[in-house]
Amino acid sequence: MSTENSHPLVKFLTGHIVKENQDLADAVVSLQQAFNDIGLDNISRIDLSNISYFADIPGLDTVNEQLPSNQTASDPGADQFHVFARTAVIKSSQIAGGSNPFLGGTVSNTVGPFVINQQPPFFIDFIRLQRSIALFIQGNPLPVLYFKISINIFPGQPPFVPRLNMYNIIPTSVWVQAKILHAFASPDLYAGLKISSGTLQITGNFTTNQAGIILDAASKFICQLQLLQKAKAVNIPQGLYGQDARDSILNLPVEFSFTGNSIEKVSAVNATVFNNSFSASEISHPNTKYFVQQNRLGIMLKLNEAPVLNVSQTQSPLLDINGQAVINNIW
């Protein structure tokens, strides 16, 4: 394939392709297409100055030297594009190499796996960082919410946040300060939720500026979100290894709403694990727990079925278990 007008990262990967390896060649073509589809006319303008990788991928550090610096950006509020190499097959912050700690696993697009010089396979994750509006409450130095809305920008005037009693949140990621959902959570810990739509309704006095919205201490808000289901992993190795995980199903809540000090509603959840089907009905004002070691905020649910996991057969050669276990809690 021709790489004359390709991005340096694509050239690097192409240079390690064995001609007979058509699957890898096709993956690099997809990688180039991902650069083209990311939303910019000129792929060389993509900000890749913050390449991160979690394993010793030979030669990737030399690509970093060829990438443009983000210090030349003329608009600090513009969207930023980043690319990260990931060695874990499953995207998870609880698996070494499964995500970038700063980005919390938010991935716009994934291409791979790539194998170079018989090294472990790795994936390329494309990240688009977007500027968000911050919601502040007087007395709390950190924002309690980051979200995005559509605003009008007038020529010659800086962008500003309109003063509305209700804001319509556009499809994107919403970031919630975990401490408003559980008192023991760290103030700088934020929970990210991918949404299809949402609203933020405010009662009481508040002001707005270019950065966001500032509520008086006595004011209240309720945020109602329509959540996106987690997309199934693609381009992962097939075979018996990991088959049990691929066969599992998890449908997250569709609706999630909260205020400045509590969770109002979590809609129904259902899952299938080792051919066991579980479900939890919609719940209002659920109990929460902050898990320090996992750095996670848990929402306690109540199973509709008997709280027992039965395993009679596993498919992966790495896991051979059978028996029965009682489920004490589900979060």
GROMACS .gro file of C-alpha atoms in nm:
model
  331
    1MET     CA    1   0.000   0.000   0.000
    2SER     CA    2   0.117   0.357  -0.064
    3THR     CA    3   0.206   0.560   0.245
    4GLU     CA    4   0.327   0.880   0.080
    5ASN     CA    5   0.047   1.093   0.231
    6SER     CA    6  -0.009   0.883   0.541
    7HIS     CA    7   0.031   0.990   0.900
    8PRO     CA    8   0.370   0.899   1.061
    9LEU     CA    9   0.201   0.643   1.288
   10VAL     CA   10   0.051   0.468   0.985
   11LYS     CA   11   0.389   0.471   0.809
   12PHE     CA   12   0.549   0.313   1.115
   13LEU     CA   13   0.298   0.029   1.125
   14THR     CA   14   0.312  -0.023   0.750
   15GLY     CA   15   0.689  -0.059   0.767
   16HIS     CA   16   0.652  -0.363   0.991
   17ILE     CA   17   0.401  -0.548   0.775
   18VAL     CA   18   0.496  -0.883   0.625
   19LYS     CA   19   0.367  -0.881   0.267
   20GLU     CA   20   0.194  -1.216   0.311
   21ASN     CA   21   0.005  -1.092   0.619
   22GLN     CA   22  -0.307  -0.960   0.449
   23ASP     CA   23  -0.502  -0.931   0.777
   24LEU     CA   24  -0.247  -0.691   0.920
   25ALA     CA   25  -0.234  -0.496   0.595
   26ASP     CA   26  -0.612  -0.458   0.604
   27ALA     CA   27  -0.590  -0.337   0.964
   28VAL     CA   28  -0.343  -0.064   0.867
   29VAL     CA   29  -0.574   0.046   0.586
   30SER     CA   30  -0.850   0.073   0.847
   31LEU     CA   31  -0.616   0.274   1.066
   32GLN     CA   32  -0.551   0.521   0.784
   33GLN     CA   33  -0.926   0.545   0.722
   34ALA     CA   34  -0.979   0.619   1.091
   35PHE     CA   35  -0.746   0.918   1.060
   36ASN     CA   36  -0.944   1.034   0.759
   37ASP     CA   37  -1.278   0.989   0.935
   38ILE     CA   38  -1.184   1.158   1.260
   39GLY     CA   39  -1.324   1.488   1.139
   40LEU     CA   40  -1.033   1.684   0.992
   41ASP     CA   41  -0.961   1.744   0.625
   42ASN     CA   42  -0.586   1.723   0.671
   43ILE     CA   43  -0.483   1.425   0.881
   44SER     CA   44  -0.145   1.581   0.961
   45ARG     CA   45  -0.331   1.838   1.174
   46ILE     CA   46  -0.447   1.577   1.426
   47ASP     CA   47  -0.291   1.642   1.766
   48LEU     CA   48  -0.100   1.326   1.851
   49SER     CA   49   0.162   1.487   2.070
   50ASN     CA   50   0.048   1.282   2.368
   51ILE     CA   51   0.111   0.928   2.248
   52SER     CA   52   0.090   0.688   2.541
   53TYR     CA   53   0.169   0.320   2.538
   54PHE     CA   54   0.161   0.055   2.808
   55ALA     CA   55   0.409  -0.202   2.681
   56ASP     CA   56   0.742  -0.209   2.504
   57ILE     CA   57   0.618  -0.168   2.148
   58PRO     CA   58   0.937  -0.156   1.939
   59GLY     CA   59   0.997   0.172   1.761
   60LEU     CA   60   0.682   0.350   1.873
   61ASP     CA   61   0.884   0.607   2.063
   62THR     CA   62   1.042   0.721   1.735
   63VAL     CA   63   0.697   0.795   1.597
   64ASN     CA   64   0.637   1.031   1.888
   65GLU     CA   65   0.928   1.246   1.771
   66GLN     CA   66   0.760   1.296   1.432
   67LEU     CA   67   0.427   1.414   1.572
   68PRO     CA   68   0.324   1.782   1.585
   69SER     CA   69   0.328   1.975   1.911
   70ASN     CA   70  -0.005   2.079   2.060
   71GLN     CA   71   0.151   2.406   2.175
   72THR     CA   72   0.081   2.554   1.832
   73ALA     CA   73  -0.296   2.526   1.872
   74SER     CA   74  -0.453   2.868   1.823
   75ASP     CA   75  -0.781   2.783   1.998
   76PRO     CA   76  -0.728   2.634   2.347
   77GLY     CA   77  -1.098   2.552   2.365
   78ALA     CA   78  -1.103   2.348   2.045
   79ASP     CA   79  -1.142   1.973   2.039
   80GLN     CA   80  -0.820   1.778   2.081
   81PHE     CA   81  -0.737   1.446   1.920
   82HIS     CA   82  -0.515   1.184   2.080
   83VAL     CA   83  -0.409   0.830   1.998
   84PHE     CA   84  -0.311   0.564   2.250
   85ALA     CA   85  -0.166   0.218   2.208
   86ARG     CA   86  -0.332  -0.047   2.424
   87THR     CA   87  -0.199  -0.399   2.484
   88ALA     CA   88  -0.495  -0.551   2.670
   89VAL     CA   89  -0.770  -0.705   2.456
   90ILE     CA   90  -1.042  -0.581   2.690
   91LYS     CA   91  -1.076  -0.205   2.748
   92SER     CA   92  -1.087  -0.172   3.127
   93SER     CA   93  -0.912   0.051   3.379
   94GLN     CA   94  -0.888  -0.252   3.611
   95ILE     CA   95  -0.670  -0.446   3.365
   96ALA     CA   96  -0.305  -0.352   3.321
   97GLY     CA   97  -0.265  -0.189   2.981
   98GLY     CA   98  -0.642  -0.181   2.930
   99SER     CA   99  -0.692   0.194   2.931
  100ASN     CA  100  -0.527   0.529   2.978
  101PRO     CA  101  -0.571   0.642   3.342
  102PHE     CA  102  -0.640   1.003   3.246
  103LEU     CA  103  -0.902   0.924   2.983
  104GLY     CA  104  -1.085   0.663   3.188
  105GLY     CA  105  -1.135   0.436   2.888
  106THR     CA  106  -1.330   0.681   2.672
  107VAL     CA  107  -1.264   0.557   2.318
  108SER     CA  108  -1.393   0.707   1.995
  109ASN     CA  109  -1.263   0.435   1.765
  110THR     CA  110  -1.039   0.129   1.788
  111VAL     CA  111  -0.825  -0.037   1.521
  112GLY     CA  112  -0.619  -0.355   1.553
  113PRO     CA  113  -0.481  -0.589   1.667
  114PHE     CA  114  -0.130  -0.525   1.531
  115VAL     CA  115   0.158  -0.770   1.580
  116ILE     CA  116   0.517  -0.653   1.528
  117ASN     CA  117   0.823  -0.879   1.545
  118GLN     CA  118   0.628  -1.149   1.730
  119GLN     CA  119   0.560  -0.907   2.016
  120PRO     CA  120   0.224  -0.922   2.200
  121PRO     CA  121  -0.061  -0.777   1.994
  122PHE     CA  122  -0.169  -0.420   2.058
  123PHE     CA  123  -0.459  -0.196   1.959
  124ILE     CA  124  -0.478   0.170   1.858
  125ASP     CA  125  -0.746   0.376   2.035
  126PHE     CA  126  -0.854   0.712   1.891
  127ILE     CA  127  -0.963   0.967   2.150
  128ARG     CA  128  -1.144   1.294   2.085
  129LEU     CA  129  -1.133   1.531   2.381
  130GLN     CA  130  -1.405   1.794   2.371
  131ARG     CA  131  -1.449   2.113   2.567
  132SER     CA  132  -1.730   2.086   2.822
  133ILE     CA  133  -1.936   2.322   3.035
  134ALA     CA  134  -1.872   2.305   3.409
  135LEU     CA  135  -2.143   2.320   3.675
  136PHE     CA  136  -2.025   2.470   4.005
  137ILE     CA  137  -2.198   2.498   4.343
  138GLN     CA  138  -2.084   2.776   4.576
  139GLY     CA  139  -1.868   2.630   4.850
  140ASN     CA  140  -1.735   2.351   4.627
  141PRO     CA  141  -1.413   2.458   4.450
  142LEU     CA  142  -1.442   2.176   4.194
  143PRO     CA  143  -1.716   2.134   3.932
  144VAL     CA  144  -1.986   1.883   4.020
  145LEU     CA  145  -2.067   1.816   3.654
  146TYR     CA  146  -1.912   1.848   3.308
  147PHE     CA  147  -2.147   1.834   3.009
  148LYS     CA  148  -2.195   1.969   2.655
  149ILE     CA  149  -2.474   2.177   2.501
  150SER     CA  150  -2.524   2.355   2.170
  151ILE     CA  151  -2.471   2.731   2.196
  152ASN     CA  152  -2.483   3.023   1.954
  153ILE     CA  153  -2.154   3.197   1.878
  154PHE     CA  154  -2.175   3.553   1.744
  155PRO     CA  155  -1.897   3.702   1.524
  156GLY     CA  156  -1.648   3.903   1.727
  157GLN     CA  157  -1.791   3.784   2.059
  158PRO     CA  158  -1.649   3.516   2.291
  159PRO     CA  159  -1.867   3.208   2.343
  160PHE     CA  160  -2.090   3.228   2.648
  161VAL     CA  161  -2.327   2.995   2.832
  162PRO     CA  162  -2.690   3.115   2.813
  163ARG     CA  163  -2.887   3.143   3.137
  164LEU     CA  164  -3.166   2.884   3.118
  165ASN     CA  165  -3.371   2.694   3.375
  166MET     CA  166  -3.328   2.377   3.169
  167TYR     CA  167  -3.037   2.275   2.949
  168ASN     CA  168  -3.057   2.001   2.685
  169ILE     CA  169  -2.738   1.795   2.696
  170ILE     CA  170  -2.618   1.671   2.357
  171PRO     CA  171  -2.496   1.313   2.294
  172THR     CA  172  -2.147   1.294   2.440
  173SER     CA  173  -1.980   1.197   2.768
  174VAL     CA  174  -2.099   1.348   3.097
  175TRP     CA  175  -1.863   1.359   3.394
  176VAL     CA  176  -2.008   1.357   3.746
  177GLN     CA  177  -1.813   1.440   4.062
  178ALA     CA  178  -1.836   1.114   4.259
  179LYS     CA  179  -1.837   1.297   4.592
  180ILE     CA  180  -2.189   1.434   4.535
  181LEU     CA  181  -2.306   1.072   4.503
  182HIS     CA  182  -2.110   0.936   4.799
  183ALA     CA  183  -1.949   1.136   5.080
  184PHE     CA  184  -1.639   0.913   5.108
  185ALA     CA  185  -1.539   0.946   4.742
  186SER     CA  186  -1.234   1.155   4.659
  187PRO     CA  187  -1.326   1.514   4.552
  188ASP     CA  188  -1.120   1.485   4.233
  189LEU     CA  189  -1.277   1.155   4.124
  190TYR     CA  190  -1.524   1.184   3.836
  191ALA     CA  191  -1.753   0.917   3.694
  192GLY     CA  192  -1.790   0.925   3.315
  193LEU     CA  193  -2.117   0.829   3.147
  194LYS     CA  194  -2.179   0.807   2.772
  195ILE     CA  195  -2.525   0.938   2.690
  196SER     CA  196  -2.765   0.963   2.398
  197SER     CA  197  -2.942   1.265   2.551
  198GLY     CA  198  -3.008   1.436   2.882
  199THR     CA  199  -3.139   1.741   3.064
  200LEU     CA  200  -3.014   1.961   3.347
  201GLN     CA  201  -3.291   2.143   3.535
  202ILE     CA  202  -3.205   2.419   3.783
  203THR     CA  203  -3.421   2.580   4.053
  204GLY     CA  204  -3.295   2.882   4.245
  205ASN     CA  205  -3.040   3.153   4.177
  206PHE     CA  206  -2.740   3.100   3.952
  207THR     CA  207  -2.507   3.287   3.719
  208THR     CA  208  -2.325   3.192   3.399
  209ASN     CA  209  -1.997   3.290   3.236
  210GLN     CA  210  -1.767   3.159   2.964
  211ALA     CA  211  -1.656   2.867   3.181
  212GLY     CA  212  -1.994   2.741   3.291
  213ILE     CA  213  -2.272   2.771   3.548
  214ILE     CA  214  -2.239   2.873   3.914
  215LEU     CA  215  -2.525   2.781   4.148
  216ASP     CA  216  -2.595   2.956   4.477
  217ALA     CA  217  -2.547   2.725   4.775
  218ALA     CA  218  -2.924   2.706   4.831
  219SER     CA  219  -3.006   2.630   4.466
  220LYS     CA  220  -3.088   2.280   4.347
  221PHE     CA  221  -3.055   2.084   4.026
  222ILE     CA  222  -3.160   1.750   3.883
  223CYS     CA  223  -2.978   1.584   3.595
  224GLN     CA  224  -3.165   1.320   3.394
  225LEU     CA  225  -2.961   1.113   3.151
  226GLN     CA  226  -3.036   0.857   2.880
  227LEU     CA  227  -2.737   0.624   2.883
  228LEU     CA  228  -2.576   0.449   2.587
  229GLN     CA  229  -2.516   0.076   2.610
  230LYS     CA  230  -2.154  -0.033   2.596
  231ALA     CA  231  -2.061  -0.132   2.242
  232LYS     CA  232  -1.945  -0.486   2.182
  233ALA     CA  233  -1.571  -0.526   2.131
  234VAL     CA  234  -1.464  -0.571   1.769
  235ASN     CA  235  -1.143  -0.686   1.603
  236ILE     CA  236  -1.059  -0.919   1.891
  237PRO     CA  237  -0.893  -1.260   1.843
  238GLN     CA  238  -1.141  -1.544   1.804
  239GLY     CA  239  -1.115  -1.895   1.946
  240LEU     CA  240  -1.189  -2.066   2.274
  241TYR     CA  241  -0.969  -1.827   2.471
  242GLY     CA  242  -1.199  -1.562   2.613
  243GLN     CA  243  -1.511  -1.728   2.471
  244ASP     CA  244  -1.690  -1.719   2.808
  245ALA     CA  245  -1.637  -1.344   2.829
  246ARG     CA  246  -1.752  -1.290   2.470
  247ASP     CA  247  -2.069  -1.488   2.539
  248SER     CA  248  -2.155  -1.279   2.844
  249ILE     CA  249  -2.416  -1.004   2.812
  250LEU     CA  250  -2.456  -0.689   3.019
  251ASN     CA  251  -2.731  -0.436   2.955
  252LEU     CA  252  -2.666  -0.125   3.162
  253PRO     CA  253  -2.941   0.106   3.292
  254VAL     CA  254  -3.102   0.314   3.019
  255GLU     CA  255  -3.201   0.595   3.256
  256PHE     CA  256  -2.998   0.753   3.535
  257SER     CA  257  -3.091   1.068   3.729
  258PHE     CA  258  -2.929   1.245   4.024
  259THR     CA  259  -2.927   1.569   4.222
  260GLY     CA  260  -2.654   1.755   4.407
  261ASN     CA  261  -2.653   1.506   4.693
  262SER     CA  262  -2.821   1.180   4.588
  263ILE     CA  263  -2.907   0.939   4.309
  264GLU     CA  264  -3.275   0.972   4.224
  265LYS     CA  265  -3.333   0.679   3.989
  266VAL     CA  266  -3.152   0.392   3.819
  267SER     CA  267  -3.350   0.197   3.559
  268ALA     CA  268  -3.349  -0.181   3.514
  269VAL     CA  269  -3.034  -0.387   3.455
  270ASN     CA  270  -2.991  -0.739   3.317
  271ALA     CA  271  -2.693  -0.965   3.253
  272THR     CA  272  -2.602  -1.317   3.142
  273VAL     CA  273  -2.289  -1.479   3.286
  274PHE     CA  274  -2.197  -1.847   3.234
  275ASN     CA  275  -2.552  -1.906   3.104
  276ASN     CA  276  -2.700  -1.756   3.422
  277SER     CA  277  -2.952  -1.478   3.360
  278PHE     CA  278  -2.987  -1.204   3.621
  279SER     CA  279  -3.194  -0.887   3.635
  280ALA     CA  280  -3.259  -0.597   3.871
  281SER     CA  281  -3.567  -0.375   3.850
  282GLU     CA  282  -3.571   0.003   3.849
  283ILE     CA  283  -3.476   0.148   4.186
  284SER     CA  284  -3.516   0.491   4.345
  285HIS     CA  285  -3.266   0.642   4.592
  286PRO     CA  286  -3.036   0.336   4.592
  287ASN     CA  287  -2.760   0.282   4.845
  288THR     CA  288  -2.409   0.355   4.722
  289LYS     CA  289  -2.063   0.247   4.829
  290TYR     CA  290  -1.718   0.380   4.745
  291PHE     CA  291  -1.464   0.104   4.680
  292VAL     CA  292  -1.127   0.257   4.763
  293GLN     CA  293  -0.899  -0.009   4.611
  294GLN     CA  294  -1.091  -0.025   4.283
  295ASN     CA  295  -1.144   0.353   4.279
  296ARG     CA  296  -1.506   0.284   4.192
  297LEU     CA  297  -1.846   0.407   4.304
  298GLY     CA  298  -2.094   0.119   4.341
  299ILE     CA  299  -2.474   0.138   4.323
  300MET     CA  300  -2.642  -0.143   4.515
  301LEU     CA  301  -2.908  -0.335   4.321
  302LYS     CA  302  -3.151  -0.609   4.420
  303LEU     CA  303  -3.171  -0.923   4.207
  304ASN     CA  304  -3.508  -1.046   4.088
  305GLU     CA  305  -3.377  -1.403   4.069
  306ALA     CA  306  -3.230  -1.628   4.337
  307PRO     CA  307  -2.886  -1.485   4.426
  308VAL     CA  308  -2.693  -1.794   4.317
  309LEU     CA  309  -2.440  -1.843   4.036
  310ASN     CA  310  -2.430  -2.193   3.885
  311VAL     CA  311  -2.141  -2.293   3.659
  312SER     CA  312  -2.146  -2.635   3.497
  313GLN     CA  313  -1.906  -2.585   3.206
  314THR     CA  314  -1.654  -2.333   3.081
  315GLN     CA  315  -1.520  -2.296   2.729
  316SER     CA  316  -1.188  -2.116   2.778
  317PRO     CA  317  -0.885  -2.346   2.829
  318LEU     CA  318  -0.757  -2.095   3.084
  319LEU     CA  319  -1.056  -2.142   3.312
  320ASP     CA  320  -1.196  -2.476   3.429
  321ILE     CA  321  -1.449  -2.430   3.707
  322ASN     CA  322  -1.784  -2.572   3.805
  323GLY     CA  323  -2.008  -2.548   4.105
  324GLN     CA  324  -2.235  -2.305   4.282
  325ALA     CA  325  -2.172  -1.976   4.461
  326VAL     CA  326  -2.400  -1.746   4.656
  327ILE     CA  327  -2.414  -1.384   4.540
  328ASN     CA  328  -2.401  -1.172   4.855
  329ASN     CA  329  -2.427  -0.830   4.688
  330ILE     CA  330  -2.460  -0.688   4.340
  331TRP     CA  331  -2.325  -0.344   4.256
   0.00000   0.00000   0.00000
